[in-house]
Each structure stands twice: as C-alpha cells, then as structure tokens.
mmCIF file of C-alpha atoms in Angstrom:
data_model
loop_
_atom_site.group_PDB
_atom_site.id
_atom_site.type_symbol
_atom_site.label_atom_id
_atom_site.label_comp_id
_atom_site.label_asym_id
_atom_site.label_seq_id
_atom_site.Cartn_x
_atom_site.Cartn_y
_atom_site.Cartn_z
ATOM 1 C CA MET A 1 6.502 7.082 8.589
ATOM 2 C CA GLY A 2 3.575 5.499 6.775
ATOM 3 C CA LEU A 3 2.291 1.952 6.649
ATOM 4 C CA LYS A 4 4.766 -0.777 5.760
ATOM 5 C CA ILE A 5 3.231 -3.229 3.296
ATOM 6 C CA GLY A 6 4.908 -6.415 2.132
ATOM 7 C CA ILE A 7 4.280 -7.856 -1.317
ATOM 8 C CA THR A 8 5.274 -11.377 -2.279
ATOM 9 C CA GLY A 9 4.459 -14.203 -4.626
ATOM 10 C CA GLY A 10 6.120 -17.299 -5.951
ATOM 11 C CA ILE A 11 8.624 -17.154 -8.801
ATOM 12 C CA GLY A 12 6.824 -16.110 -12.000
ATOM 13 C CA SER A 13 3.751 -14.725 -10.205
ATOM 14 C CA GLY A 14 4.447 -11.219 -11.535
ATOM 15 C CA LYS A 15 5.087 -9.404 -8.246
ATOM 16 C CA THR A 16 7.747 -7.145 -9.792
ATOM 17 C CA PHE A 17 5.316 -6.026 -12.513
ATOM 18 C CA ILE A 18 2.641 -5.335 -9.856
ATOM 19 C CA CYS A 19 5.191 -3.284 -7.907
ATOM 20 C CA ARG A 20 5.813 -1.165 -11.020
ATOM 21 C CA LEU A 21 2.090 -0.376 -11.105
ATOM 22 C CA PHE A 22 2.255 0.805 -7.468
ATOM 23 C CA GLN A 23 5.376 2.853 -8.298
ATOM 24 C CA MET A 24 3.440 4.597 -11.089
ATOM 25 C CA LEU A 25 1.020 5.686 -8.352
ATOM 26 C CA GLY A 26 3.946 7.271 -6.468
ATOM 27 C CA VAL A 27 4.492 4.446 -3.971
ATOM 28 C CA PRO A 28 8.133 3.767 -3.029
ATOM 29 C CA VAL A 29 9.163 0.107 -3.350
ATOM 30 C CA TYR A 30 12.057 -1.628 -1.591
ATOM 31 C CA ASN A 31 13.065 -4.690 -3.629
ATOM 32 C CA ALA A 32 14.546 -6.984 -0.967
ATOM 33 C CA ASP A 33 15.865 -9.501 -3.502
ATOM 34 C CA GLU A 34 17.742 -6.841 -5.514
ATOM 35 C CA GLU A 35 19.055 -5.206 -2.336
ATOM 36 C CA ALA A 36 20.216 -8.608 -1.029
ATOM 37 C CA LYS A 37 22.197 -9.122 -4.257
ATOM 38 C CA LYS A 38 23.862 -5.716 -3.794
ATOM 39 C CA LEU A 39 24.578 -6.273 -0.097
ATOM 40 C CA MET A 40 26.164 -9.659 -0.803
ATOM 41 C CA ASN A 41 28.786 -7.715 -2.784
ATOM 42 C CA THR A 42 29.093 -4.602 -0.612
ATOM 43 C CA ASP A 43 28.432 -5.556 3.035
ATOM 44 C CA SER A 44 31.637 -6.748 4.724
ATOM 45 C CA ARG A 45 29.706 -8.707 7.399
ATOM 46 C CA ILE A 46 27.941 -10.753 4.721
ATOM 47 C CA ARG A 47 31.111 -11.225 2.650
ATOM 48 C CA GLU A 48 33.134 -12.541 5.603
ATOM 49 C CA LYS A 49 30.430 -15.002 6.629
ATOM 50 C CA LEU A 50 29.861 -16.248 3.053
ATOM 51 C CA VAL A 51 33.600 -16.896 2.567
ATOM 52 C CA ALA A 52 33.773 -18.649 5.962
ATOM 53 C CA GLN A 53 30.823 -20.894 5.040
ATOM 54 C CA PHE A 54 31.315 -21.513 1.324
ATOM 55 C CA GLY A 55 35.022 -20.821 0.699
ATOM 56 C CA GLN A 56 36.915 -18.214 -1.359
ATOM 57 C CA ALA A 57 35.299 -19.492 -4.595
ATOM 58 C CA VAL A 58 32.053 -17.747 -3.611
ATOM 59 C CA TYR A 59 33.676 -14.487 -4.827
ATOM 60 C CA LYS A 60 35.388 -14.199 -8.216
ATOM 61 C CA ASP A 61 37.271 -10.994 -9.090
ATOM 62 C CA GLY A 62 35.775 -9.360 -5.992
ATOM 63 C CA GLN A 63 32.179 -10.024 -7.052
ATOM 64 C CA LEU A 64 29.791 -12.671 -5.792
ATOM 65 C CA ASP A 65 29.844 -15.729 -8.059
ATOM 66 C CA ARG A 66 26.080 -16.179 -8.150
ATOM 67 C CA ALA A 67 26.190 -19.282 -10.358
ATOM 68 C CA PHE A 68 28.601 -21.012 -7.955
ATOM 69 C CA LEU A 69 26.502 -20.084 -4.928
ATOM 70 C CA ALA A 70 23.268 -21.190 -6.624
ATOM 71 C CA ARG A 71 24.782 -24.594 -7.471
ATOM 72 C CA VAL A 72 25.841 -25.044 -3.843
ATOM 73 C CA VAL A 73 22.639 -23.938 -2.080
ATOM 74 C CA PHE A 74 19.885 -25.122 -4.426
ATOM 75 C CA SER A 75 21.084 -28.724 -4.139
ATOM 76 C CA ASP A 76 21.403 -28.655 -0.332
ATOM 77 C CA ALA A 77 18.591 -27.404 1.903
ATOM 78 C CA GLN A 78 20.903 -26.981 4.899
ATOM 79 C CA LYS A 79 23.318 -24.790 2.929
ATOM 80 C CA LEU A 80 20.388 -22.708 1.652
ATOM 81 C CA GLN A 81 19.288 -22.219 5.253
ATOM 82 C CA ILE A 82 22.819 -21.099 6.200
ATOM 83 C CA LEU A 83 22.861 -18.604 3.313
ATOM 84 C CA ASN A 84 19.482 -17.203 4.363
ATOM 85 C CA SER A 85 20.560 -16.933 8.016
ATOM 86 C CA ILE A 86 23.531 -14.815 6.916
ATOM 87 C CA VAL A 87 21.710 -12.528 4.462
ATOM 88 C CA HIS A 88 18.126 -12.153 5.764
ATOM 89 C CA PRO A 89 18.789 -10.379 9.103
ATOM 90 C CA ILE A 90 20.882 -7.676 7.415
ATOM 91 C CA VAL A 91 18.396 -7.171 4.552
ATOM 92 C CA ILE A 92 15.469 -7.047 7.008
ATOM 93 C CA GLN A 93 17.244 -4.318 9.016
ATOM 94 C CA GLU A 94 18.129 -2.378 5.840
ATOM 95 C CA ALA A 95 14.472 -2.531 4.745
ATOM 96 C CA LYS A 96 13.306 -1.249 8.146
ATOM 97 C CA ASP A 97 15.761 1.657 7.967
ATOM 98 C CA TRP A 98 14.644 2.421 4.384
ATOM 99 C CA ALA A 99 10.929 2.334 5.333
ATOM 100 C CA ALA A 100 11.568 4.714 8.236
ATOM 101 C CA ARG A 101 12.978 7.295 5.771
ATOM 102 C CA GLN A 102 9.920 7.252 3.465
ATOM 103 C CA LYS A 103 7.593 10.262 3.574
ATOM 104 C CA THR A 104 4.573 8.649 1.874
ATOM 105 C CA ARG A 105 1.357 7.257 3.396
ATOM 106 C CA TYR A 106 2.695 3.760 2.742
ATOM 107 C CA SER A 107 5.621 1.962 1.174
ATOM 108 C CA LEU A 108 6.011 -1.519 -0.265
ATOM 109 C CA LYS A 109 8.645 -4.132 0.500
ATOM 110 C CA GLU A 110 8.878 -6.638 -2.345
ATOM 111 C CA ALA A 111 10.380 -9.960 -1.244
ATOM 112 C CA ALA A 112 10.161 -13.464 -2.667
ATOM 113 C CA LEU A 113 10.731 -14.960 0.794
ATOM 114 C CA LEU A 114 8.606 -12.539 2.811
ATOM 115 C CA PHE A 115 7.003 -15.325 4.856
ATOM 116 C CA GLU A 116 9.928 -17.776 4.824
ATOM 117 C CA SER A 117 12.324 -15.123 6.205
ATOM 118 C CA GLY A 118 9.888 -14.050 8.939
ATOM 119 C CA SER A 119 10.184 -10.429 7.776
ATOM 120 C CA TYR A 120 6.394 -10.210 7.295
ATOM 121 C CA LYS A 121 6.127 -9.898 11.091
ATOM 122 C CA GLU A 122 7.720 -6.418 10.816
ATOM 123 C CA LEU A 123 5.014 -5.174 8.430
ATOM 124 C CA ASP A 124 1.512 -3.733 8.825
ATOM 125 C CA TYR A 125 -0.042 -5.729 5.959
ATOM 126 C CA THR A 126 0.954 -8.221 3.287
ATOM 127 C CA ILE A 127 -0.149 -8.733 -0.316
ATOM 128 C CA LEU A 128 0.199 -12.075 -2.096
ATOM 129 C CA VAL A 129 0.389 -12.081 -5.904
ATOM 130 C CA THR A 130 -0.967 -15.363 -7.270
ATOM 131 C CA ALA A 131 -0.949 -16.935 -10.713
ATOM 132 C CA PRO A 132 -1.693 -20.449 -11.993
ATOM 133 C CA LEU A 133 1.313 -22.778 -11.712
ATOM 134 C CA ASP A 134 1.574 -23.525 -15.449
ATOM 135 C CA LEU A 135 1.521 -19.812 -16.282
ATOM 136 C CA ARG A 136 4.264 -19.137 -13.699
ATOM 137 C CA VAL A 137 6.399 -21.917 -15.197
ATOM 138 C CA GLN A 138 5.956 -20.501 -18.727
ATOM 139 C CA ARG A 139 6.823 -16.956 -17.565
ATOM 140 C CA VAL A 140 10.040 -18.040 -15.840
ATOM 141 C CA MET A 141 11.129 -20.307 -18.714
ATOM 142 C CA HIS A 142 10.637 -17.366 -21.091
ATOM 143 C CA ARG A 143 12.240 -14.774 -18.758
ATOM 144 C CA ASP A 144 15.232 -16.730 -17.436
ATOM 145 C CA GLY A 145 15.830 -19.303 -20.179
ATOM 146 C CA MET A 146 15.402 -22.159 -17.705
ATOM 147 C CA THR A 147 13.996 -25.594 -18.500
ATOM 148 C CA GLU A 148 10.560 -26.576 -17.214
ATOM 149 C CA GLN A 149 12.182 -29.021 -14.781
ATOM 150 C CA GLN A 150 14.533 -26.310 -13.393
ATOM 151 C CA VAL A 151 11.597 -23.939 -12.841
ATOM 152 C CA ARG A 152 9.419 -26.585 -11.181
ATOM 153 C CA GLU A 153 12.322 -27.580 -8.919
ATOM 154 C CA ARG A 154 12.788 -23.976 -7.814
ATOM 155 C CA ILE A 155 9.032 -23.583 -7.233
ATOM 156 C CA SER A 156 9.021 -26.756 -5.106
ATOM 157 C CA LYS A 157 11.514 -25.107 -2.729
ATOM 158 C CA GLN A 158 9.167 -22.165 -2.038
ATOM 159 C CA LEU A 159 6.133 -22.151 0.238
ATOM 160 C CA SER A 160 2.987 -22.952 -1.748
ATOM 161 C CA ASP A 161 0.364 -20.270 -2.388
ATOM 162 C CA GLU A 162 -1.974 -22.267 -0.115
ATOM 163 C CA GLU A 163 0.501 -21.912 2.761
ATOM 164 C CA LYS A 164 1.076 -18.212 2.001
ATOM 165 C CA LEU A 165 -2.680 -17.547 1.870
ATOM 166 C CA GLN A 166 -2.873 -18.489 5.565
ATOM 167 C CA LEU A 167 -0.483 -15.617 6.367
ATOM 168 C CA THR A 168 -1.457 -12.875 3.920
ATOM 169 C CA ASP A 169 -3.934 -9.986 4.248
ATOM 170 C CA PHE A 170 -4.671 -9.217 0.574
ATOM 171 C CA VAL A 171 -4.432 -11.104 -2.720
ATOM 172 C CA ILE A 172 -3.822 -9.832 -6.251
ATOM 173 C CA VAL A 173 -4.717 -12.359 -8.954
ATOM 174 C CA ASN A 174 -2.312 -12.152 -11.905
ATOM 175 C CA ASP A 175 -3.720 -14.909 -14.124
ATOM 176 C CA GLY A 176 -3.582 -13.018 -17.419
ATOM 177 C CA ILE A 177 -7.401 -12.738 -17.380
ATOM 178 C CA THR A 178 -8.402 -10.780 -14.257
ATOM 179 C CA PRO A 179 -7.673 -7.050 -14.797
ATOM 180 C CA LEU A 180 -4.759 -5.887 -12.619
ATOM 181 C CA LEU A 181 -5.286 -2.122 -12.490
ATOM 182 C CA PRO A 182 -8.605 -2.267 -10.569
ATOM 183 C CA GLN A 183 -7.038 -4.642 -8.019
ATOM 184 C CA VAL A 184 -4.015 -2.380 -7.511
ATOM 185 C CA TRP A 185 -6.164 0.780 -7.393
ATOM 186 C CA THR A 186 -8.521 -0.699 -4.767
ATOM 187 C CA LEU A 187 -5.608 -1.596 -2.478
ATOM 188 C CA HIS A 188 -3.922 1.772 -3.107
ATOM 189 C CA GLN A 189 -7.082 3.614 -1.990
ATOM 190 C CA LYS A 190 -7.398 1.367 1.070
ATOM 191 C CA PHE A 191 -3.798 2.005 2.161
ATOM 192 C CA LEU A 192 -4.110 5.765 1.634
ATOM 193 C CA LYS A 193 -7.006 5.796 4.128
#
C-alpha cells in the first residue's frame, strides 16, 4: 500500500478538476463525497439511522431524498452534525479499505470535509486547493444554478481556507491565473519519491 494523500478545498475551489489531473497521471482517486451519496442509498446501517433521525420522508421511492435532507440539515447545525456523525465513520472506513487495495505509490482521497470530519488524521499528507472567494462563488453559481446568497451561505458553513491552512501540508492555487499543471506535477514527483 502506498501513501494516502487527502485533497480538499472549499466549495468551488476546483478540487475535483485537480483530481482529474492526478488521475491522468495514473493516480487512483477516492471521491468521499460521491461515495457518501452512494452509501446513503445502499448501506443499511446508514439508512436505518437516517430514518430514525429524520423520518421516513428522508427516502422517497427507495432513494435518498437529497433535497429534503439538505433543507433539514443546512438550516440546523445540530441536525447537520447528526447527519455527519452517521455518515462520516462509515465513509472513512470505506476509504481506508479502498486505499489498502491500491497498488500505486500513492492514492488520493478527495473530500470536502477532510478536516471537519477528522479523516485527515488517517492520511500521510494533505493538499488544500485554494481559490479567491469571489471566483469560487461564480463557479458554484454557474455549476449548480444557485444564487450568490445560497453559495455564500454554504461557504460560511465550511472551515475557512485560513483555518485549513493550519492543518494542511501542501497547497495548490487554482485562481485561474497560476498554472495548475506545474503545481500538480511537482507534487506528483514528490509523492512518487
């Protein structure tokens, strides 16, 4: 098993795009957010706990009603914490099992809440993708069709880049000006050694 590297960044920072660049270099990437979405539909432990906490309405036609759940948890910090306490431990374990199966020198775990969930403690190194706040807001408005206020509200619920910088080992600047490929290549070479 190779090095386990975490990669994170606030909403709209471009971490998923950066991960695609690493994948083009042959690096396997575990997308914790995508896997969490799948597990919330397929893992019976998660399903039972979500129904117990949020009621039957959390699933519609056997599938997670993401809009319903988002309305409930994004307006109530305590409910968001409950959701995370149900989902994070299972996703963290799944990611560990996945990383153990990889045959490469290193693998990446992409997670929006890498620091908030505590899962960074399980990793060898972390990378923070940063971008100016206004650029992040524009990207998310364009990508998700959200209003500026909705995006800024969601950003306000995440740790700030300043807080994340205290915990991270490496930074990739994705400001639309600084070239990305040299940053990714430099880290790739470092992790291969």
